[in-house]
Coordinates of C-alpha atoms and ligand atoms in Angstrom, one line a residue:
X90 CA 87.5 165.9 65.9
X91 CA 85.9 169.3 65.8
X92 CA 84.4 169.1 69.0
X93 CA 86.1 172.2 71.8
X94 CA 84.5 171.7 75.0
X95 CA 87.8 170.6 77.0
X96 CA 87.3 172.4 80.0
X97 CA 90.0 174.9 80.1
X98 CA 90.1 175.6 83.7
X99 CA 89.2 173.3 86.7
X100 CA 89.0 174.0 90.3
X101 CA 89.2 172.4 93.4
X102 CA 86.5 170.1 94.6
X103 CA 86.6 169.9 98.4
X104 CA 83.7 168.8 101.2
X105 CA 81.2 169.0 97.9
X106 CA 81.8 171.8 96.9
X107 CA 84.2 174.1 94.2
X108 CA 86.7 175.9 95.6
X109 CA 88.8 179.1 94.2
X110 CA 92.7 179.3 94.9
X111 CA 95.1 182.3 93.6
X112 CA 97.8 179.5 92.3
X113 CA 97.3 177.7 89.6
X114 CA 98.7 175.1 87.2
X115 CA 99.5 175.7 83.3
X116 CA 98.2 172.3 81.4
X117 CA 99.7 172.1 77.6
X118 CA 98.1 171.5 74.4
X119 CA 99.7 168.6 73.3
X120 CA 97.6 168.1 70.0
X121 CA 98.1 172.3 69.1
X122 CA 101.8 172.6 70.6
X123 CA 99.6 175.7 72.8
X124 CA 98.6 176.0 75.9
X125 CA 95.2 174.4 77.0
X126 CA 94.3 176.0 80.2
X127 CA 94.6 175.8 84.0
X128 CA 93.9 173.9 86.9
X129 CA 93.6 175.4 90.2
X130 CA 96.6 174.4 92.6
X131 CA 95.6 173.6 96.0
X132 CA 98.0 174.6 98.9
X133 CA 99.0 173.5 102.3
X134 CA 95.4 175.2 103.3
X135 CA 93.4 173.5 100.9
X136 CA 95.6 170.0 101.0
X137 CA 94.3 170.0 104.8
X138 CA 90.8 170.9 104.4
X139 CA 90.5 168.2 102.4
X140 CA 91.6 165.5 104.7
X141 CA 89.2 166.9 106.9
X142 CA 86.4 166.8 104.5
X143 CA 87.4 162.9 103.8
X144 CA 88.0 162.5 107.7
X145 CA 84.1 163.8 107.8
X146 CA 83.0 161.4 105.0
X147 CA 84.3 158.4 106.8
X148 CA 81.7 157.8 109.0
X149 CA 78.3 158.4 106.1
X150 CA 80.3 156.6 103.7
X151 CA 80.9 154.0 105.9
X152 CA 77.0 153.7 106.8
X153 CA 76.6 153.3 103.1
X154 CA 75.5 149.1 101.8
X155 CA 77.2 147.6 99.1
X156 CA 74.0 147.8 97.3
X157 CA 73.7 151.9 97.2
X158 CA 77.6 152.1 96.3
X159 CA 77.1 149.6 93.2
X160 CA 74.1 151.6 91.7
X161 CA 77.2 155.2 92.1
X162 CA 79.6 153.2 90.5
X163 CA 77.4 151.8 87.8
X164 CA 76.1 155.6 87.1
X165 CA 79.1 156.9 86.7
X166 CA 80.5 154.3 84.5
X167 CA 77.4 155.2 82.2
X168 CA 78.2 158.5 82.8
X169 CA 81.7 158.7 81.9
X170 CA 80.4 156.9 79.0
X171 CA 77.8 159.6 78.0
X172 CA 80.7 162.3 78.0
X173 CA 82.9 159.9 76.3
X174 CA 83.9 162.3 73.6
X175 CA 84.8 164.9 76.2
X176 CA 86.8 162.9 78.0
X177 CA 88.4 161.5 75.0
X178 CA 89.9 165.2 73.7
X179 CA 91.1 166.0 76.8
X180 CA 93.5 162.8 77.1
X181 CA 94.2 163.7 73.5
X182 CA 95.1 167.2 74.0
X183 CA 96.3 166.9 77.9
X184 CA 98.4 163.5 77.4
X185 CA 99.3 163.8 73.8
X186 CA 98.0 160.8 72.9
X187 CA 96.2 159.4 69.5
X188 CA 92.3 159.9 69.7
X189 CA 91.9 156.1 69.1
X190 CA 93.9 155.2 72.4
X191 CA 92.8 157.9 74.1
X192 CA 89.0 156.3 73.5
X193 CA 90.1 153.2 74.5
X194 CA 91.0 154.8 77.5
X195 CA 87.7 156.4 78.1
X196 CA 86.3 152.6 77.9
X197 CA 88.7 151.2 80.7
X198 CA 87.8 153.7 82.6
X199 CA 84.1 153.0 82.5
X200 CA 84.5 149.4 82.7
X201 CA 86.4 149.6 86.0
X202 CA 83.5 151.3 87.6
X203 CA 81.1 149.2 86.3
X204 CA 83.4 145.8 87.2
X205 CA 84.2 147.6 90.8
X206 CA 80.5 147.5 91.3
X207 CA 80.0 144.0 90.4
X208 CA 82.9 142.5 92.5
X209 CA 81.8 144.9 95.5
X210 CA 78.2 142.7 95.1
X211 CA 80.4 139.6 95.4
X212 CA 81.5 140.8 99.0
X213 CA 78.7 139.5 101.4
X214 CA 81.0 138.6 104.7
X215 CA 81.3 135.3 106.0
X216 CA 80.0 133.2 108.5
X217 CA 82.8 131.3 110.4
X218 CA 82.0 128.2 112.8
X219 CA 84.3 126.5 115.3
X220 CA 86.3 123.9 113.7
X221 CA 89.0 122.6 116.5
X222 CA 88.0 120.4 120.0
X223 CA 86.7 122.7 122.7
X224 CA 85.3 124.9 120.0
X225 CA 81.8 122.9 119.3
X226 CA 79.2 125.4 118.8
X227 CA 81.6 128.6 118.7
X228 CA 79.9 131.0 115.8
X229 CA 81.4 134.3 114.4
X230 CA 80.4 136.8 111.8
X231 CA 83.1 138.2 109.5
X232 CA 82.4 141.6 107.8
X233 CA 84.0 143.8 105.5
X234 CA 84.5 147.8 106.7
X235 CA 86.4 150.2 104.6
X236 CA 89.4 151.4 105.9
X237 CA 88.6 154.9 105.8
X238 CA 90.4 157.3 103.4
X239 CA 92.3 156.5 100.8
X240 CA 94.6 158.5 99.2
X241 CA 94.5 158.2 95.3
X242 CA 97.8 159.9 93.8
X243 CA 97.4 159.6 89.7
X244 CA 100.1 159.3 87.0
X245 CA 100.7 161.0 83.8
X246 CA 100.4 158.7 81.1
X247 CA 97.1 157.4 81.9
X248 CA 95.2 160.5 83.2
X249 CA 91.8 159.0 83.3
X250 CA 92.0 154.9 83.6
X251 CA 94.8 154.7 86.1
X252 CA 92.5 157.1 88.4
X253 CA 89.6 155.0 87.8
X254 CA 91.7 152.1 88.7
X255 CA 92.4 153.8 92.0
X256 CA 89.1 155.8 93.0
X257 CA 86.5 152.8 91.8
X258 CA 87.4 150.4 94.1
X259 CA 88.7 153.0 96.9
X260 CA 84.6 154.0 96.5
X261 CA 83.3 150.5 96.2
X262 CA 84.4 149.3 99.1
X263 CA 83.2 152.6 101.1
X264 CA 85.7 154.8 101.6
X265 CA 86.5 158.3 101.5
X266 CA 88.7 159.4 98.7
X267 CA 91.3 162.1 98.4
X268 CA 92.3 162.7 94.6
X269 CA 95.4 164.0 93.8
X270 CA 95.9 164.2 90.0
X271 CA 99.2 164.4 87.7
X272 CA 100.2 168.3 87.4
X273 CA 100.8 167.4 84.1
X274 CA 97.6 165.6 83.2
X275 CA 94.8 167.0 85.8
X276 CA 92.0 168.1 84.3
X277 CA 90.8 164.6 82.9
X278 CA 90.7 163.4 86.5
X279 CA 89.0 167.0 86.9
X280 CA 86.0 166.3 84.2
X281 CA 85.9 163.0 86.2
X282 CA 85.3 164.2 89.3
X283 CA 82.5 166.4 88.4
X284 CA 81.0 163.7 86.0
X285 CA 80.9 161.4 89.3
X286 CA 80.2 163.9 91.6
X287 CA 77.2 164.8 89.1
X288 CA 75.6 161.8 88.1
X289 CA 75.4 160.7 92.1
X290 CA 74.8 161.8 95.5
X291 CA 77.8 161.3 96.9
X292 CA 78.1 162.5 101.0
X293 CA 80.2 165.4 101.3
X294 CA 83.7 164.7 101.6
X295 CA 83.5 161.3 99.8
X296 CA 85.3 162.6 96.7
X297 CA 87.6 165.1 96.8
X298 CA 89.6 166.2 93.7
X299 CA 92.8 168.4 95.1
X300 CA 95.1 169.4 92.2
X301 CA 98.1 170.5 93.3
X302 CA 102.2 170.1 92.9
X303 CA 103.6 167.2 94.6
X304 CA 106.6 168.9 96.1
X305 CA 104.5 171.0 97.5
X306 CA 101.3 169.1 99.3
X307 CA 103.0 165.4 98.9
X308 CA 104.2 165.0 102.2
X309 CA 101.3 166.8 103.2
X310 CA 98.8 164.2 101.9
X311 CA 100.8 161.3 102.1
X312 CA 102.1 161.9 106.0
X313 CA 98.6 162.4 107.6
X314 CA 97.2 160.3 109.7
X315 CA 93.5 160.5 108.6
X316 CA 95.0 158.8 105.6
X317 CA 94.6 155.1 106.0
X318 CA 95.6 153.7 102.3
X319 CA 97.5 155.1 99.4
X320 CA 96.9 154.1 96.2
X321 CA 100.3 156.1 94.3
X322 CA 101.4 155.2 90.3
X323 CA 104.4 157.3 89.6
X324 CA 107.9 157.1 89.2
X325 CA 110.1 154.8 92.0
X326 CA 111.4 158.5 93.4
X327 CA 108.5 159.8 94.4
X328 CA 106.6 156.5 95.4
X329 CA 109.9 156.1 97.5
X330 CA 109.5 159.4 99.0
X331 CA 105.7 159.0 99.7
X332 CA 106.4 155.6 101.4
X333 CA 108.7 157.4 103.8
X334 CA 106.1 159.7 105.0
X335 CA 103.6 157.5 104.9
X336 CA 103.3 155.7 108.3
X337 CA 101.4 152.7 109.1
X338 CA 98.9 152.8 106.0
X339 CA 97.7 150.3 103.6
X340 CA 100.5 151.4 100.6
X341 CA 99.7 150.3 96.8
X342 CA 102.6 151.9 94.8
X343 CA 102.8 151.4 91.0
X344 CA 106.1 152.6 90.2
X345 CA 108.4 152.3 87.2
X346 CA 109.3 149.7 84.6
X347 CA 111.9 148.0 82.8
X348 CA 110.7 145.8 81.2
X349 CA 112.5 142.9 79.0
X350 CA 110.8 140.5 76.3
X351 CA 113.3 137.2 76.3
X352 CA 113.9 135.8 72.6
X353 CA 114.4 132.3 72.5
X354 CA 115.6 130.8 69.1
X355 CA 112.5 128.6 68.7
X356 CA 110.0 131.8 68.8
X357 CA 107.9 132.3 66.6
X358 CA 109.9 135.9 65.4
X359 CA 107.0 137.0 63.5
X360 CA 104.6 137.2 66.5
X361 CA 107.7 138.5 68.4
X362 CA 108.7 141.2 66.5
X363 CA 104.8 142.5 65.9
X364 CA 104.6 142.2 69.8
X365 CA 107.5 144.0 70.7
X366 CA 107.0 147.0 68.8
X367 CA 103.8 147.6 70.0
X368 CA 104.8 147.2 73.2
X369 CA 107.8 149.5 73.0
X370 CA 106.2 152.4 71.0
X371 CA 102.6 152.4 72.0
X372 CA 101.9 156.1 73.3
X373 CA 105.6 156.6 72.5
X374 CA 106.3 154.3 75.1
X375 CA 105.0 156.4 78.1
X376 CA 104.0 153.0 79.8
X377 CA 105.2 151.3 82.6
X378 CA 104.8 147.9 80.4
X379 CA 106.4 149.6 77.7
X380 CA 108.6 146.7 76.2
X381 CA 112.3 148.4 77.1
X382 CA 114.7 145.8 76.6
X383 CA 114.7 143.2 73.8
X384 CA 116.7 140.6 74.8
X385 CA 117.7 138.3 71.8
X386 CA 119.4 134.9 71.7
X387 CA 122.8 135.4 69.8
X388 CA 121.4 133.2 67.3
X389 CA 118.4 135.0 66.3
X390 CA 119.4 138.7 67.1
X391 CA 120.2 139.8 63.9
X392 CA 116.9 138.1 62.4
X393 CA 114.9 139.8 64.9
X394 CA 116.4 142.9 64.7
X395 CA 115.6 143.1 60.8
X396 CA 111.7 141.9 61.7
X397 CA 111.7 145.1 64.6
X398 CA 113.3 147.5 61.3
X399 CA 109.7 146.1 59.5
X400 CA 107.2 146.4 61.8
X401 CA 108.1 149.6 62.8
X402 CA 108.0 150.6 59.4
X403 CA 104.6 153.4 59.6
X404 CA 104.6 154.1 63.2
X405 CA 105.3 157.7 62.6
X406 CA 103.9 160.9 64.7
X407 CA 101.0 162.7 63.2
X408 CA 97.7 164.5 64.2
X409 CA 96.5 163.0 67.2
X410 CA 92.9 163.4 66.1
X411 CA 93.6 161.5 63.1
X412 CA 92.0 157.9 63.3
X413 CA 95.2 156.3 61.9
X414 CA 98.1 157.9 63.9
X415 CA 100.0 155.5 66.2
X416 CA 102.4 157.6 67.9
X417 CA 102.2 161.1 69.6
X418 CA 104.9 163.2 71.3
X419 CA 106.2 163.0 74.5
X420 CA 105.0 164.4 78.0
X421 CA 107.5 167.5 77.8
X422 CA 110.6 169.0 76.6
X423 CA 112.5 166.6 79.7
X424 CA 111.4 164.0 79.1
X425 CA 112.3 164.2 75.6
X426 CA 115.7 164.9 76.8
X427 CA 115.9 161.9 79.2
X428 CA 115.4 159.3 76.3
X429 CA 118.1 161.9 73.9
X430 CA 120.4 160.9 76.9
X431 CA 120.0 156.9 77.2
X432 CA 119.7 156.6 73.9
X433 CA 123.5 159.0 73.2
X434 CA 124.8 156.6 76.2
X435 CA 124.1 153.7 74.8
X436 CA 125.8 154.6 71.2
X437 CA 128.5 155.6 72.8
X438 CA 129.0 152.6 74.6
X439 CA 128.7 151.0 71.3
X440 CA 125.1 150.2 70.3
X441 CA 123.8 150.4 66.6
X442 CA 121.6 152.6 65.7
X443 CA 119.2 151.0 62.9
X444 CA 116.2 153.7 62.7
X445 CA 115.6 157.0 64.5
X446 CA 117.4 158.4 67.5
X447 CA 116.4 161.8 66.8
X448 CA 113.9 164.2 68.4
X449 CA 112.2 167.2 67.1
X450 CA 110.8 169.5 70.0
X451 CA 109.0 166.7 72.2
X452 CA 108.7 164.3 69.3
X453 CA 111.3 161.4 69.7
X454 CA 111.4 159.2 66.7
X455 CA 110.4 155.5 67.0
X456 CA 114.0 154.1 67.7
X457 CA 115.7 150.6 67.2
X458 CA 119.2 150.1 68.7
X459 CA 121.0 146.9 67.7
X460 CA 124.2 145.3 69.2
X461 CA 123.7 147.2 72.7
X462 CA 126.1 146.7 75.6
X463 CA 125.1 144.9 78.6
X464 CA 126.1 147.6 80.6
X465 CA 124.2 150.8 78.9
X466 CA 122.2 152.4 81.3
X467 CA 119.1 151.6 78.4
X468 CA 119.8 148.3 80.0
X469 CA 119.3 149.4 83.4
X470 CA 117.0 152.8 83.6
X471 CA 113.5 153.3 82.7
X472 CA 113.2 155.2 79.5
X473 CA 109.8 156.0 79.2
X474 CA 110.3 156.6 75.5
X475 CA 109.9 154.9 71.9
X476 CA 112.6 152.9 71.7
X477 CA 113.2 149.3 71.4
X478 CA 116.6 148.6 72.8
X479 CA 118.3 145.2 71.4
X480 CA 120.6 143.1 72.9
X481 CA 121.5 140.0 73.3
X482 CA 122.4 136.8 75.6
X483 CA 123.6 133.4 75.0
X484 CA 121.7 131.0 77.4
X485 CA 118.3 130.9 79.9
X486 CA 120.9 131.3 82.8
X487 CA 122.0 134.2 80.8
X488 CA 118.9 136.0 79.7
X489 CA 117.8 135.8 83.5
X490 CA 120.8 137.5 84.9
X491 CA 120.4 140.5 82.4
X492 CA 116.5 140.6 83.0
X493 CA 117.1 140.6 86.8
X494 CA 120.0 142.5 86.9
X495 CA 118.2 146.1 87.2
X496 CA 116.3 147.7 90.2
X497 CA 113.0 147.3 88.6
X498 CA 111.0 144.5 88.5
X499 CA 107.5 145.1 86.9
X500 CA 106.5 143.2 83.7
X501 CA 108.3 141.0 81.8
X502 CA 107.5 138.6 78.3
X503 CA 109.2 135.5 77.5
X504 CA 109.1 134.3 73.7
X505 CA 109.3 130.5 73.3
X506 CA 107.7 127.6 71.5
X507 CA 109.0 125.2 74.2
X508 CA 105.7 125.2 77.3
X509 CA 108.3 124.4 79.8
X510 CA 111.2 126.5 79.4
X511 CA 108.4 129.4 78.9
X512 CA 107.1 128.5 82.7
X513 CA 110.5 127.8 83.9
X514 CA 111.3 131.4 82.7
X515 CA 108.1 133.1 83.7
X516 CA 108.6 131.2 87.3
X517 CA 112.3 132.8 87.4
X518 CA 112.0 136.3 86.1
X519 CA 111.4 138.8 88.8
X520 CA 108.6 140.6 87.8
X521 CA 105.0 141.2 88.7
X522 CA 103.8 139.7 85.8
X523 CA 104.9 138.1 82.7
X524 CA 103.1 137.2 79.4
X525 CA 104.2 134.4 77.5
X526 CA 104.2 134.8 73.2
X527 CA 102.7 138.4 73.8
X528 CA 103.5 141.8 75.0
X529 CA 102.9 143.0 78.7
X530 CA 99.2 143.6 78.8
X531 CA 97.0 143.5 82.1
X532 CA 93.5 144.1 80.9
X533 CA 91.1 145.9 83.0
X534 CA 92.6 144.4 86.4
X535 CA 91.1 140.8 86.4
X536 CA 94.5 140.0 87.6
X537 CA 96.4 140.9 90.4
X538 CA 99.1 143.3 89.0
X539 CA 102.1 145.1 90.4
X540 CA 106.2 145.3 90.8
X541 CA 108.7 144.1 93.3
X542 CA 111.6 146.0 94.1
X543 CA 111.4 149.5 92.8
X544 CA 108.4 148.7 91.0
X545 CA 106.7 148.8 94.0
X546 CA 104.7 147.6 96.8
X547 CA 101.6 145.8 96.8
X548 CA 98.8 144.9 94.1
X549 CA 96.3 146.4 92.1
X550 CA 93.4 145.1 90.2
X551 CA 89.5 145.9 90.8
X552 CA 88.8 142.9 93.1
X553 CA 92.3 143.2 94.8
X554 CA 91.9 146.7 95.6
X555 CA 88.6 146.1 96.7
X556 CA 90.4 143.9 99.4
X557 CA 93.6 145.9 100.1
X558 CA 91.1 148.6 100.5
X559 CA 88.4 146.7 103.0
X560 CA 89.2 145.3 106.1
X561 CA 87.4 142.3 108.4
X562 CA 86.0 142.8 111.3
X563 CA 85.1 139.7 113.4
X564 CA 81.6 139.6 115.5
X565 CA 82.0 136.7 117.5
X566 CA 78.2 135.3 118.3
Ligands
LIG617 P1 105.8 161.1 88.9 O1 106.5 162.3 88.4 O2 106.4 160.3 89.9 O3 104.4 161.6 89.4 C1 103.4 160.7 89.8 C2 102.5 161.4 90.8 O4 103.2 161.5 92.0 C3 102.0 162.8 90.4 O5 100.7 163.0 90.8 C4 103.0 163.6 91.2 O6 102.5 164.9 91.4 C5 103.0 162.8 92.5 N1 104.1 163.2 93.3 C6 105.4 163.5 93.0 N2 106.1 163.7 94.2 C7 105.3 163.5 95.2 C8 105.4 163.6 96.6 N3 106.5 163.9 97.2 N4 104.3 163.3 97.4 C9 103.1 162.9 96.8 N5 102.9 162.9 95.5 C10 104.0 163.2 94.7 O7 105.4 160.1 87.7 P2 104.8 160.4 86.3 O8 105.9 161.1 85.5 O9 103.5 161.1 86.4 O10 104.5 159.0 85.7 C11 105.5 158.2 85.1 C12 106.0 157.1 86.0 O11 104.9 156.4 86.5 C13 106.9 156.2 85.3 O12 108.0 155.9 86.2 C14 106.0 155.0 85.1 O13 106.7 153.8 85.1 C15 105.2 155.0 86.3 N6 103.9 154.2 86.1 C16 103.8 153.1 86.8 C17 102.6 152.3 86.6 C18 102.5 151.0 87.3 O14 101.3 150.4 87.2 N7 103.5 150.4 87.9 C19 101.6 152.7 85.7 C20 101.8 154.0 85.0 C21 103.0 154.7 85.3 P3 103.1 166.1 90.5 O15 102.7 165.8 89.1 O16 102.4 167.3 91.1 O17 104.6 166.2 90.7

């Protein structure tokens, strides 16, 4: 791509309008190794004038119908669309991730806006009549409000769909929105919010796009009581953090993953073994359905091991504008250095290592470890990194207790020709979700998705959200 119209700095957008700070944020190059440019960093100051703006918004955006907010959400989708190839470079350069994911990205993004406004259409209320003795004739209303302002606080690894994911049906269902993007990634949810903010009216207020480091306007944000629903995908730290200062708010945290792909002799090791390498090195594993743990039948580990050695065979890191590259580097220099130290731990506790294990810089080389120990912290601890991590069990009970055994409970994939012991499994894992004979994979948010214990707390998907995000009021008649 020759193309070099990344915007290289982004301000503030508060009450409608841009806004010029001192501090500022230093975003990375990730496709040039340079930097890219800078984001304005919004203080204490600037974190509360935006509440205010989206305290202001509540009332015009909730005097909006479903029909105007459908018609925004469908001309931004179009919009994001028109500026796909803008949007594209910046994940690519921003995230450090290959130009062919990071248009596929650009795509999710759209379609959520476009499927928010569809499902908001769906939403036309209720009309409720007595049903019990006594009640004869008794007639109510039920209608959706919004809840008022919701708090979107935006990930790393998918700069641009995760926020779409958030904001879309935060809009849809009429509220006011408070943005809060990744420090690392912001400007993508920058160029969003001035696509949006260009191709519709929006009231003042509605969207507000307030960059900014978490330690520093977090509990700012997250503590106030103008806010009435967060909408957080991060790591279990800070969602944990958030949640304490949160208060009595609508909470939808996406936190971390672990997640394990059970290998049950009679798999088909073929499909397996494509499936879970794509799923553990897809954008070097900087996902929170990254396949983690590989958990093997004793009868089949060594087998599956050699099929993981194959398919991994040409996932190598290259340039990220090339059409053909797979893998890209990681975030930064620590997290680099966080997968260097799970991946040392588990060798020293006595895992094999069959390819890579190595980093260069921020580049970690796609990684299979054989023969790992049950009690690695691999095992255990989200790696966030490209490395499929083998080990093995010797029966169902087994398998559950390792895939269990960890604080997070996310995603999970069972492989198994047997139907029943593959919905006994699914029914037993704890997980949010888990895909049977494939890798973790959600869509665009036709389905409820979300983690239990430090995974998170509640669930996300366009109509879901839509409804964590609306609340009823009843108009008795
Ligand atoms: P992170 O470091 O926790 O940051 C996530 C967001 O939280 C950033 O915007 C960050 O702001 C903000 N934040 C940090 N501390 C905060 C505080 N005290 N108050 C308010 N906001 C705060 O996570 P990340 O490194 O960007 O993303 C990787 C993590 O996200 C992984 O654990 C991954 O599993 C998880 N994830 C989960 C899902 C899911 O659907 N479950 C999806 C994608 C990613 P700053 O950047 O300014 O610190």
């Amino acid at each position: 791509m020759t193309t070099d119209d990344v915007p290289r700095e982004h301000r503030l957008f508060i009450d409608g309008e841009r806004r010029d700070v001192s501090d500022s944020i230093a975003v990375r190059d990730l496709a040039e190794g340079a930097p890219l440019g800078a984001v304005s960093a919004a203080g204490e100051a600037e974190a509360e004038a935006a509440l205010a703006a989206a305290q202001r918004a509540k009332r015009p955006m909730r005097e909006t119908t479903v029909v105007e907010r459908a018609a925004w959400l469908e001309a931004i989708a179009e919009r994001i669309e028109s500026d796909r190839d803008r949007l594209a470079e910046t994940i690519v350069r921003e995230a450090g991730k290959p130009i062919g994911s990071a248009r596929g990205e650009v795509g999710l993004a759209a379609e959520r806006f476009r499927r928010a406004a569809a499902e908001v259409r769906d939403r036309t209320g209720e009309y409720r009549e007595g049903s019990t003795e006594g009640h004869e004739g008794w007639r109510a209303l039920v209608k959706h409000e919004p809840v008022g302002t919701v708090l979107c606080v935006g990930p790393y690894n998918y700069p641009l769909s995760t926020v779409a994911y958030q904001v879309a049906p935060a809009l849809a269902a009429g509220n006011s929105v408070v943005l809060k993007p990744s420090s690392k990634t912001p400007i993508s949810a920058g160029l969003l919010t001035e696509l949006a903010t260009e191709a519709v009216d929006l009231p003042d207020g509605a969207l507000n796009y307030v960059p900014g480091r978490g330690s520093v306007i977090g509990d700012t944000l997250a503590g106030d009581d103008r806010v009435n629903a967060i909408a957080m995908t991060g790591s279990s730290a800070a969602g944990e953090r958030i949640a304490r200062q949160s208060g009595i708010v609508e909470l939808h945290l996406e936190l971390g993953g672990n997640a394990p792909a059970i290998i049950f002799p009679d798999a088909d090791l073929e499909n397996a073994a494509g499936a879970c390498t794509a799923g553990s090195l897809k954008f070097a594993g900087q996902r929170c359905s990254a396949v983690s743990r590989v958990l093997a039948h004793e009868s089949v580990h060594d087998e599956m091991v050699e099929r993981l050695d194959a398919t991994m065979e040409g996932w190598e890191p290259g340039d990220l504008f090339e059409e053909s590259t797979t893998l890209g580097p990681l975030i930064d220099e620590s997290q680099a250095e966080w997968v260097e130290e799970l991946v040392e731990d588990a060798v020293e506790s006595g895992a094999r290592v069959v390819r890579g294990g190595d980093r260069d810089g921020v580049f970690f080389e796609p990684t299979l470890l054989a023969e790992v120990p049950h009690d690695a912290r691999i095992v255990h601890e989200e790696q966030f990194g490209p490395v499929a991590a083998v080990t093995t069990f010797g029966d169902e009970t087994g398998a559950l207790e390792i895939a269990n055994g960890g604080e997070y409970a996310l995603d999970a994939a069972v492989f198994t020709t047997d139907h029943d012991r593959a919905l006994r499994v699914a029914e037993r894992v704890d997980a949010g979700a888990v895909r049977i004979n494939g890798a973790p994979s959600h869509g665009l948010g036709d389905v409820p998705f979300g983690g239990n214990k430090a995974s998170g707390i509640g669930r996300e998907g366009i109509g879901t959200t839509i409804e964590a995000f609306s609340r009823k009021k009843s108009i008795i008649l």
